[in-house]
Short mmCIF file of C-alpha atoms and ligand atoms in Angstrom, two decimals:
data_model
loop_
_atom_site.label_atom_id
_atom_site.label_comp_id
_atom_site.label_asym_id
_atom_site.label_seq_id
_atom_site.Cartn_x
_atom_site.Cartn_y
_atom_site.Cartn_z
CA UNK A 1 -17.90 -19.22 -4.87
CA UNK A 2 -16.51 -15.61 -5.58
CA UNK A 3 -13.15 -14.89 -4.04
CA UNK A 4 -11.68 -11.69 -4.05
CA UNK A 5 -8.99 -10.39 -2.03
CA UNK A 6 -6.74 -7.93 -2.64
CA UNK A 7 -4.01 -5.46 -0.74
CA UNK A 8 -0.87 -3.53 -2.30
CA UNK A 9 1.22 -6.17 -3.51
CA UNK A 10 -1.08 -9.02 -3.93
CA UNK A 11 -4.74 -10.03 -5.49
CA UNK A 12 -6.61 -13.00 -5.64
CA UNK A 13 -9.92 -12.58 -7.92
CA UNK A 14 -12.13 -15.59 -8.35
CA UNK A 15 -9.28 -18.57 -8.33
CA UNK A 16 -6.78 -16.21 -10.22
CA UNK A 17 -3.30 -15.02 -8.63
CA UNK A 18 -1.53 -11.63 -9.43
CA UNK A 19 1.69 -10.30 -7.81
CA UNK A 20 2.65 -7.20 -7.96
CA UNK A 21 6.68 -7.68 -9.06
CA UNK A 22 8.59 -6.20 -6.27
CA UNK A 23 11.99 -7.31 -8.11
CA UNK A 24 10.79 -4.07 -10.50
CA UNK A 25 9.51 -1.30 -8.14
CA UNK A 26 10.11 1.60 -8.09
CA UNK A 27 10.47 1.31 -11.66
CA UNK A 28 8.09 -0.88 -12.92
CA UNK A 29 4.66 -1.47 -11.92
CA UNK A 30 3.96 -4.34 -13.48
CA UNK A 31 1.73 -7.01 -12.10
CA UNK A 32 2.59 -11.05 -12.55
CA UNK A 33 -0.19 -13.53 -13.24
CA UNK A 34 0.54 -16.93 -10.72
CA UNK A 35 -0.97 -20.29 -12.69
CA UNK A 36 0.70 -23.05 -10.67
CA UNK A 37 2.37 -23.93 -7.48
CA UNK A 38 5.76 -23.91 -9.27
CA UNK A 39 5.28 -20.28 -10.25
CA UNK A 40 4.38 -18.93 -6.46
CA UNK A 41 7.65 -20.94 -5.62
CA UNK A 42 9.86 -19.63 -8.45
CA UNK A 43 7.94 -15.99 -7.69
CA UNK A 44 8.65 -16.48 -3.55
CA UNK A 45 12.19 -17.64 -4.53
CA UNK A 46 12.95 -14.36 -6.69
CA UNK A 47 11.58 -12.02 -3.98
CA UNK A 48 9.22 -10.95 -6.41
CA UNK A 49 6.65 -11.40 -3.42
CA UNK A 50 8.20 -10.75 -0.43
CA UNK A 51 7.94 -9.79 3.33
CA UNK A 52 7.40 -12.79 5.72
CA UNK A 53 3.47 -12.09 6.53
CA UNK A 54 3.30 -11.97 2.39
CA UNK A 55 4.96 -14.58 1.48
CA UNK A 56 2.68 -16.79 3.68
CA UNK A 57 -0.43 -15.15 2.50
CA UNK A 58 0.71 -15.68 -1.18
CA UNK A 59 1.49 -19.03 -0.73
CA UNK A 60 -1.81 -19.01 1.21
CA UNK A 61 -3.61 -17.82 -2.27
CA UNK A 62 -1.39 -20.33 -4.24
CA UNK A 63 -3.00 -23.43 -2.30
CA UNK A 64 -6.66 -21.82 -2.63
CA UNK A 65 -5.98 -21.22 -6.18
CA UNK A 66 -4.76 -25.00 -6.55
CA UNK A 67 -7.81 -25.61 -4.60
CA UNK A 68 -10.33 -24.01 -7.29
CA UNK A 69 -8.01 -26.28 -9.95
CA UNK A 70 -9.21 -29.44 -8.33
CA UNK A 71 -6.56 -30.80 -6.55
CA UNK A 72 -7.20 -33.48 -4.06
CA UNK A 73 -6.27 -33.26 -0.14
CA UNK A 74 -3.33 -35.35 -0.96
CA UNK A 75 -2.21 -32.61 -3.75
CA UNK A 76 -2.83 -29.58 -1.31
CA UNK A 77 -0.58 -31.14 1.18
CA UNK A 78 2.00 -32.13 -1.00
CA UNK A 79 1.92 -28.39 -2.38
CA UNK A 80 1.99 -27.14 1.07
CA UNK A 81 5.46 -28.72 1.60
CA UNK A 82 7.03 -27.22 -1.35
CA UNK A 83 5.63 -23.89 -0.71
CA UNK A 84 7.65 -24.22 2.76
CA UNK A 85 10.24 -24.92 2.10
CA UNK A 86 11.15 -22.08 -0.53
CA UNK A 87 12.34 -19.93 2.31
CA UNK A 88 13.54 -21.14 5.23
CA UNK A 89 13.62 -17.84 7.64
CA UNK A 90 10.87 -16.08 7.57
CA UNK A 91 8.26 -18.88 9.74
CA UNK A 92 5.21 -16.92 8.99
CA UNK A 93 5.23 -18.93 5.50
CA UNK A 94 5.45 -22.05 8.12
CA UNK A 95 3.14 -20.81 10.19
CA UNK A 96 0.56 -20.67 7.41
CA UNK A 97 1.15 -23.75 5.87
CA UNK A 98 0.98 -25.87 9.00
CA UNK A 99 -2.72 -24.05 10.43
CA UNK A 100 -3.90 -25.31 6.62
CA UNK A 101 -2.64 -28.70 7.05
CA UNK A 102 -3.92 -28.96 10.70
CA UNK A 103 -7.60 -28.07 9.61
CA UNK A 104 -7.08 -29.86 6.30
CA UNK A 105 -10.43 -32.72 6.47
CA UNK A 106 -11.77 -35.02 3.83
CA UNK A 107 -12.61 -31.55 1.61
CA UNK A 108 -10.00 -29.71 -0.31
CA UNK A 109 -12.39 -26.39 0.07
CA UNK A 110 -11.80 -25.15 3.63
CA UNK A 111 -8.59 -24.59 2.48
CA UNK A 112 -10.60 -21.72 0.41
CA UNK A 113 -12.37 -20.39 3.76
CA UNK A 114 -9.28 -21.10 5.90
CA UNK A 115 -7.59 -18.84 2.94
CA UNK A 116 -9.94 -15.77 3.36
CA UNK A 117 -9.72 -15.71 7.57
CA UNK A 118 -6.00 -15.69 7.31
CA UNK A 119 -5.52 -12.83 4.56
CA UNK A 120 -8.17 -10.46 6.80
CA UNK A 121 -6.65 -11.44 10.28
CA UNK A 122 -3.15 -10.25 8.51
CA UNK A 123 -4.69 -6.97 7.78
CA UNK A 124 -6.33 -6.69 11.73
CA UNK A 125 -2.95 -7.61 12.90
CA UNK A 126 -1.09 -4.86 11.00
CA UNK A 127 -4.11 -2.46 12.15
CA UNK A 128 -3.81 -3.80 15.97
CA UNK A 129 0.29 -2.92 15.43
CA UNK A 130 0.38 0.01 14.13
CA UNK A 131 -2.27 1.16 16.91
CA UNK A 132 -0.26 -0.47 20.29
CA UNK A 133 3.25 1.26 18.30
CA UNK A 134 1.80 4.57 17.06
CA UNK A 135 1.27 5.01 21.26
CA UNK A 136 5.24 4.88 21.82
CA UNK A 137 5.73 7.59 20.02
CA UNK A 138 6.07 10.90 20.67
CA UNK A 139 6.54 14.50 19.88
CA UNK A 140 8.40 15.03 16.77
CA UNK A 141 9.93 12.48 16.05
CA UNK A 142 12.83 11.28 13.80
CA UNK A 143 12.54 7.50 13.12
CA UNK A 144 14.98 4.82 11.25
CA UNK A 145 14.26 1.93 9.73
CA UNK A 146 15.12 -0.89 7.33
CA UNK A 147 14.39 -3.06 4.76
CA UNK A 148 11.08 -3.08 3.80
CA UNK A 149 8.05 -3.90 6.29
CA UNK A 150 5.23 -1.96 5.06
CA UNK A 151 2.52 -3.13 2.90
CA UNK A 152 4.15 -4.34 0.23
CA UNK A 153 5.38 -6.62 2.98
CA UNK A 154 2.39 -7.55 4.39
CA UNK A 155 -1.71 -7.81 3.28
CA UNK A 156 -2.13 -4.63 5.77
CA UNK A 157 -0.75 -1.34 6.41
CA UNK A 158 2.55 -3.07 7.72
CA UNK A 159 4.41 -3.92 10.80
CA UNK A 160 7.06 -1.42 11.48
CA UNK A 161 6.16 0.63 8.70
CA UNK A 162 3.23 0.74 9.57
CA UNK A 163 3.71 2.37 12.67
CA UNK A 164 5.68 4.97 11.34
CA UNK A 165 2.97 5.85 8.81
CA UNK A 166 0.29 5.51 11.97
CA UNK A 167 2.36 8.05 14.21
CA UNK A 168 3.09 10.28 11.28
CA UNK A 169 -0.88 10.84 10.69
CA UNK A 170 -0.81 11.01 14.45
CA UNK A 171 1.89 14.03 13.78
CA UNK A 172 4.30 12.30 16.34
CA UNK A 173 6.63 11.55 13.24
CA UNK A 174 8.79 14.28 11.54
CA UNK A 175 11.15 12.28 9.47
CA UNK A 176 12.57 8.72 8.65
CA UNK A 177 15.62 7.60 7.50
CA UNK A 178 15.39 4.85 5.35
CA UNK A 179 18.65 2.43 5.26
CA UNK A 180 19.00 1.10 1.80
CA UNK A 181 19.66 -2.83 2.25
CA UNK A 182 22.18 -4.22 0.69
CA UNK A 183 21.60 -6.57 -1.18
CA UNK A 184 18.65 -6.18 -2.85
CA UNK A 185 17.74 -2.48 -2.00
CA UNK A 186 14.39 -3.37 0.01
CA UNK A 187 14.90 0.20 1.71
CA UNK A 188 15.79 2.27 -1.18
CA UNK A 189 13.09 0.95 -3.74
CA UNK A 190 10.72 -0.12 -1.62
CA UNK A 191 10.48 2.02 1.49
CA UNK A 192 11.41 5.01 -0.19
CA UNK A 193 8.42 4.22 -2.91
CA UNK A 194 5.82 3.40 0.24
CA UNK A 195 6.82 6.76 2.10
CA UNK A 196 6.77 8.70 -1.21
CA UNK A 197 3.34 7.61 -1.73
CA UNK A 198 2.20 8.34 1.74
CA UNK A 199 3.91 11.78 1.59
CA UNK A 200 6.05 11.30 4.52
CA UNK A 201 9.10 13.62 4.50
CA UNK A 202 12.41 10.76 4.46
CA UNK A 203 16.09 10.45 3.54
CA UNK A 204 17.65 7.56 2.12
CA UNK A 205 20.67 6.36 3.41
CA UNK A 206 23.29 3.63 2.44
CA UNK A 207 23.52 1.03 5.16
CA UNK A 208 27.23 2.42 5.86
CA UNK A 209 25.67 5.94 6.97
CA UNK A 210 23.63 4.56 9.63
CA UNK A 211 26.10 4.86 12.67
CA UNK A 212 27.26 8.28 11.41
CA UNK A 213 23.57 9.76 11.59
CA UNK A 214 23.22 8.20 15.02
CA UNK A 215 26.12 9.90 15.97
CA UNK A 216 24.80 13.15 14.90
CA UNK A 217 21.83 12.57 16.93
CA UNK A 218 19.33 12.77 14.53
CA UNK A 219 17.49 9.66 15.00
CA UNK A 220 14.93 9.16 18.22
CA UNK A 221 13.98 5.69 17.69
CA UNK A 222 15.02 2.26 15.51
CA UNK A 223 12.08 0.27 13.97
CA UNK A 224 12.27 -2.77 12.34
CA UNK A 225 10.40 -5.98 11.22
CA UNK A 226 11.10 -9.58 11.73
CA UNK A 227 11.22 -13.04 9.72
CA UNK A 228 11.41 -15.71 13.24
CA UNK A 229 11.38 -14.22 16.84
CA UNK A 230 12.85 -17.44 18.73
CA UNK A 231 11.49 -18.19 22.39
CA UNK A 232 14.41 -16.18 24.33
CA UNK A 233 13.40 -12.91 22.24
CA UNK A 234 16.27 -13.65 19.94
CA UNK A 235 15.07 -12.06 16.41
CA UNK A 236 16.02 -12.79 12.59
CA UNK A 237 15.33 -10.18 9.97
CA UNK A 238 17.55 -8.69 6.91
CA UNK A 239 20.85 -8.46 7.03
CA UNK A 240 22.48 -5.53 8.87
CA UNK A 241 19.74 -5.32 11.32
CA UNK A 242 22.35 -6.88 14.18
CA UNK A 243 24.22 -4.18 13.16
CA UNK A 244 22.25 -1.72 13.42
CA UNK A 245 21.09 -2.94 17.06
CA UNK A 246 24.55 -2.60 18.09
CA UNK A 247 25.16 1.08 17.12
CA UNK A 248 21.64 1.82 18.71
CA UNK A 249 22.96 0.38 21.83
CA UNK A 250 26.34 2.26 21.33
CA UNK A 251 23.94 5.58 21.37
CA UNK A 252 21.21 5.10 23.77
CA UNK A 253 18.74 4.61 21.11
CA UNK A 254 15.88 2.70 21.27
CA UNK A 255 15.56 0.16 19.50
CA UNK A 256 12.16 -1.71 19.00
CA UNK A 257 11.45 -4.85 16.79
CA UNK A 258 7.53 -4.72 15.38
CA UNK A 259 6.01 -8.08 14.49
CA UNK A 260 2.65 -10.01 14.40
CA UNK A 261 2.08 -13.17 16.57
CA UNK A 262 2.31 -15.22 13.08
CA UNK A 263 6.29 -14.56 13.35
CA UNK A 264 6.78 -15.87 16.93
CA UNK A 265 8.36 -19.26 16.91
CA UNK A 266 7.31 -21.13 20.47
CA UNK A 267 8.97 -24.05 18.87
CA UNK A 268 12.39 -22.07 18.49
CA UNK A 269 14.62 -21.88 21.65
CA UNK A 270 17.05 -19.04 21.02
CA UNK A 271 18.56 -17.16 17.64
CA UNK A 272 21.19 -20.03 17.85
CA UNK A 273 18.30 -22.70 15.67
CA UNK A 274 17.00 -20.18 13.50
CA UNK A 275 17.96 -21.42 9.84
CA UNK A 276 19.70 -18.55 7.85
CA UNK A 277 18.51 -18.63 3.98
CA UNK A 278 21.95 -18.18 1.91
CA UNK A 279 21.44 -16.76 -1.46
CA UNK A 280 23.03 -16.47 -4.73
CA UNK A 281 26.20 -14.89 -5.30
CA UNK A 282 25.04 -12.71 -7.76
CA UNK A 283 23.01 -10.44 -5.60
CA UNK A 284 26.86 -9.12 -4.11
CA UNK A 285 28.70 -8.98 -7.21
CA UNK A 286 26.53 -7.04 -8.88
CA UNK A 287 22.72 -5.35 -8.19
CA UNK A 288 19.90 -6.83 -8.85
CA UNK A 289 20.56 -8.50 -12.03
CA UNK A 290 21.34 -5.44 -14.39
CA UNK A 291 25.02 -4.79 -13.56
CA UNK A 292 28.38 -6.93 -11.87
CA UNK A 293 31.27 -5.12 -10.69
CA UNK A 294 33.11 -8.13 -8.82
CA UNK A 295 35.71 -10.39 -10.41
CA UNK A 296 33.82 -13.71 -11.32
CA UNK A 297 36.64 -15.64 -9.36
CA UNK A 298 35.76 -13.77 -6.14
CA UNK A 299 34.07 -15.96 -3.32
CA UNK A 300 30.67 -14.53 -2.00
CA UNK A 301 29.25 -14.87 1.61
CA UNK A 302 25.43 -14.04 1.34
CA UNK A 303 23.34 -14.81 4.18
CA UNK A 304 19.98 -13.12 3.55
CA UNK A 305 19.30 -12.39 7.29
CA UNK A 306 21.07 -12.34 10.72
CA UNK A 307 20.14 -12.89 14.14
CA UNK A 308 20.48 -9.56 16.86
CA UNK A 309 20.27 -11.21 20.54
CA UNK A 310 17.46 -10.46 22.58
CA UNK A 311 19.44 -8.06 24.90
CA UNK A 312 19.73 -5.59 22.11
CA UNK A 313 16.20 -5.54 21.70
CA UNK A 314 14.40 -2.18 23.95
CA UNK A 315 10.66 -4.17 23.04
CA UNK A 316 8.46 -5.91 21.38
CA UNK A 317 5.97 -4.12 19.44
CA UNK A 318 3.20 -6.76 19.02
CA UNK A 319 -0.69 -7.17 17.71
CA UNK A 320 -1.35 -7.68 21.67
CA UNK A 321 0.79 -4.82 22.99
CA UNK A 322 4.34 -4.39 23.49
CA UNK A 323 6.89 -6.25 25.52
CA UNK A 324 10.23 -6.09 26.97
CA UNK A 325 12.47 -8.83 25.83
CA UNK A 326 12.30 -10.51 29.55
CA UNK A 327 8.36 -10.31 29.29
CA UNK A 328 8.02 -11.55 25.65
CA UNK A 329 6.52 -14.98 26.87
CA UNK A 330 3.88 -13.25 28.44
CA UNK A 331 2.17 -11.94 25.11
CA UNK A 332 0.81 -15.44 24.66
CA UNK A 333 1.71 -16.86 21.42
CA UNK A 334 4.87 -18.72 22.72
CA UNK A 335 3.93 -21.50 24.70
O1 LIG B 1 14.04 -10.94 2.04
P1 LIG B 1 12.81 -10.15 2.39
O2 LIG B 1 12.68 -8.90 1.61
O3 LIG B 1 11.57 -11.01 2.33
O4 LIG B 1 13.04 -9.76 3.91
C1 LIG B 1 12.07 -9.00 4.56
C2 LIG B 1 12.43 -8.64 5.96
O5 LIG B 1 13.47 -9.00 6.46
C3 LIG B 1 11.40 -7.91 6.74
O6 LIG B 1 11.98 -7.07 7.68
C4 LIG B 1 10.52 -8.94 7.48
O7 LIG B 1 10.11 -9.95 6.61
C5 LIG B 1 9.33 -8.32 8.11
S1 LIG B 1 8.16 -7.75 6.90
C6 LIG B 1 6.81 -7.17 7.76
#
């Protein structure tokens, strides 16, 4: 059989694996050619795929690729495992791994049809997103967001990204400021590069600027993505997005959390059991690899995401519609 799938970040073409190195963009275009299991986890590790609907749908491609190899149901499930558990947040990546093992029969190749369904319903998701989002927004509007959740984050046209880029074709969207994300710079390589691309007018901002421009009253509306949405509406995505909840309260902003139902958790009572991924040192001292500035002696706190309450959330912008925190349960996917 002839597989070929493909979206911005991420290709599978008959039982071969390429990522497109996000550790390098803007920079670098240069894509990275995925032989094994241990290479999607060292790649998944390294953020150089990223985004929690990507990161499932690559390690989706890694198990169909392992598939084409020959390995036995026993192998697939044993691969499944250590895909999971190569980041702990985002539970799209769980998600993914458990509908394969639930289907999983006596043949290794549904993983391969299983595979395709789930990389296509990603992209209908993003498209069913962008549509119920690009309807909240109005007029000319000036919209922030962070990190990076567009389709470098996703196989489709994104989550909150996405509906920025929707409602800026719609001409609802003037501007967005883009918060760089500290640590790894998810908003100033990666957001920047998408909305360069799409030719949407933006400013970058450091992280540290975001409360000031609020203040100003330049910004209408807050997207952002997530990596688990627990039960209560409690949400965990990068780092600083608490933060930035909490100024948007502070300013009568709205603030509006964009996900598809593949990063609900029904399992996951509140914000309180979500597991925060703690990463290297490294990525505070220094940036990304190429420079340090701290002294090597200095201790390093570096958890990759945080949790903002439900109570700072204005709504959930879902594939099924959008929801206020005390309705969440209603969309379906959390029982
Ligand atoms: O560490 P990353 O870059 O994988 O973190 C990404 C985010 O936090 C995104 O906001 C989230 O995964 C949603 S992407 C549609």
């Amino acid at each position: 059989m002839q597989i070929n799938l493909e979206s911005l970040a991420l290709r599978y073409q008959n039982g071969e694996v390429f990522v497109l190195d996000q550790q390098l963009l803007p920079l670098e275009e240069k894509w990275l050619a995925c032989h094994t299991i241990d290479d999607m986890c060292d790649m998944i590790k390294a953020l150089k795929v990223r985004g929690a609907p990507l990161i499932g749908i690559a390690a989706v491609f890694s198990l169909m690729q392992f598939v084409e190899q020959g390995a036995t149901v026993a192998e697939v499930k044993a691969a499944a495992i250590k895909l999971v558990a190569t980041r702990p947040t985002a539970v799209n990546l769980k998600n993914y791994m458990d509908t394969i093992l639930q289907q999983l029969t006596t043949d290794p190749d549904v993983v391969l049809q299983i595979g395709q369904a789930l990389f296509h319903e990603d992209v209908e998701l993003c498209e069913n997103i962008a549509n119920h989002g690009a309807n909240l927004i109005s007029g000319d509007a000036t919209i922030m967001t962070y990190c990076n959740t567009g389709s470098l984050a996703t196989a489709g046209v994104g989550t909150a990204l996405g509906v920025i880029k929707r409602a800026y074709l719609q001409q609802n969207v003037k501007h967005v400021y883009a918060c760089e994300t500290r640590p790894l710079l998810q908003g100033g390589r990666l957001t920047a590069w998408e909305l360069s691309k799409a030719n949407i007018p933006h400013t970058l901002i450091c992280d540290n600027m975001a409360a000031m421009v609020m203040a100003q009253g330049k910004i209408n509306g807050i997207l952002v993505g997530a990596d688990r949405i627990a039960k209560n509406g409690d949400t965990a995505n990068k780092i600083g997005t608490y933060s930035l909840a909490v100024l948007a309260k502070h300013h009568g902003i709205p603030f509006y959390v964009v996900a598809p139902y593949t990063t609900l958790d029904p399992k996951c009572a509140s914000g309180k059991e979500i597991e925060i991924e703690l990463r290297n040192a490294d990525e505070v001292k220094g940036a990304l690899g190429k420079i340090t500035w701290a002294p090597t002696q200095s201790e390093v706190y570096n958890p990759s995401f945080d949790v903002t309450p439900a109570e700072l959330i204005s709504g959930f912008i879902l594939d099924v519609g959008v929801f206020a925190p005390k309705y969440l349960s209603e969309c379906g996917a959390l029982c």
